[in-house]
Amino acid sequence: MRYSALATALLLMPLLAPPPARAKIPKETIKIGVLQDLPEPYASETGDGGIVAAQLAASEFEKEYLRADAEILPGTASGGLQDDLQQVRDWLDKEHVAAVVSSAPAPVNQRIAKLLEQQHRTLLVAEAVGGATTKLCSPAAVIWGAGENARMRALAYTFAQQNKNRWYFVSEQNPVGLASHLALQDAVAAQHGQIVGNTEHVVGALDFGKTVAAVNKSNADVAVLAEGDGDLITALRGLTLDRPTHPVSFVAPYAQINDIDQAGPSVADGLVVVSPFYWNEDDQTRRFARLWSDRMQGRQATQNAADVYAATLSFLHAAKAADDIDAGKVGAQLRRGILPHTLLGPATVRPDGRVVYDVNVYAVKRPDQIQHRWDYYRKIATVPAEQAFPPRDCGGVGPKTARDTAR
């Protein structure tokens, strides 16, 4: 049988034509690993809270995009550096994750960022404490958690408006305590205040009576309790026994609403806390808190849970819009404008990877103002994002453009 040249060409066309373009999302499923490994003073937030928050984000994403799938991979690391890094390697090699949401200590996140950058995958930092965040300059990293710098700057800004400029600092002897002290020094200096004294103690050994005596002697306007878990509860209960002899505002930059509930709101009356997320802020936060609490045995949603949710959902939307899981392309999508899928109000991603948003400062209500359990906070200030988040010098680190790639 003989074929004409035209017939032969028609037969060969399917073989010679380039294959149709395919989305660079493996098997149309976006996989995200969640490494839930918090340092002090966030240890009480570990467990399933971050995993549940990520799963809620994935469920919300799948409802919006019926043909899109998201899979959350729970972290199983024991807390050591090598365990965390091995968990990430396994996710990359075996599960082909698009991103890792990490609540690990800052030095661990630095190492994770390098691993993910090599594979063009994204690190979503859900909490940023321990002092190394300012050094985390990676085109693969997006930093959500407020960290000690934003918390201390929000406090210093708020109290400067009240002409309260003399500060006393109390912390545990650990990396977070040291980083918090340095952050407070910078924040207070920027508001022309001064730190007039400090107390450091080993974990679990806070002598609050001596601390109050030192606060009295210093004549401080503000006393910062940079504590977490048991030591914060000890300090709050100590306030019922020992009060300074002059007016002092006590603040707890790392306090969670579950800490207030455990200590008793009457004990924490008047305590000032920093919380970009509060469950009762608006309809969106209340809906998230209800869903999260239903799966967490009635506990109230925490800041870390909100950060994990916001980081996960925003990444999923950006990957879907980019039709890719490449860190550069997803990062560019995240930086396009205001992120609508957060629990923190309007948020934007700076070129250096830092997510910025307004930071709220609250005071614990008086007992007669509390209408029901968890109705503990009243807002006393909203600190603008540009005041709360310090600039970072990352030497031009940011998402690569087409021009950069071509070089």
mmCIF file of C-alpha atoms in Angstrom, residues 400-407:
data_model
loop_
_atom_site.group_PDB
_atom_site.id
_atom_site.type_symbol
_atom_site.label_atom_id
_atom_site.label_comp_id
_atom_site.label_asym_id
_atom_site.label_seq_id
_atom_site.Cartn_x
_atom_site.Cartn_y
_atom_site.Cartn_z
ATOM 1 C CA LYS A 400 13.817 35.111 41.403
ATOM 2 C CA THR A 401 12.385 36.799 38.338
ATOM 3 C CA ALA A 402 12.533 35.597 34.757
ATOM 4 C CA ARG A 403 15.471 37.933 34.193
ATOM 5 C CA ASP A 404 17.333 36.466 37.190
ATOM 6 C CA THR A 405 16.735 32.936 35.922
ATOM 7 C CA ALA A 406 18.069 33.826 32.498
ATOM 8 C CA ARG A 407 21.397 35.060 33.876
#
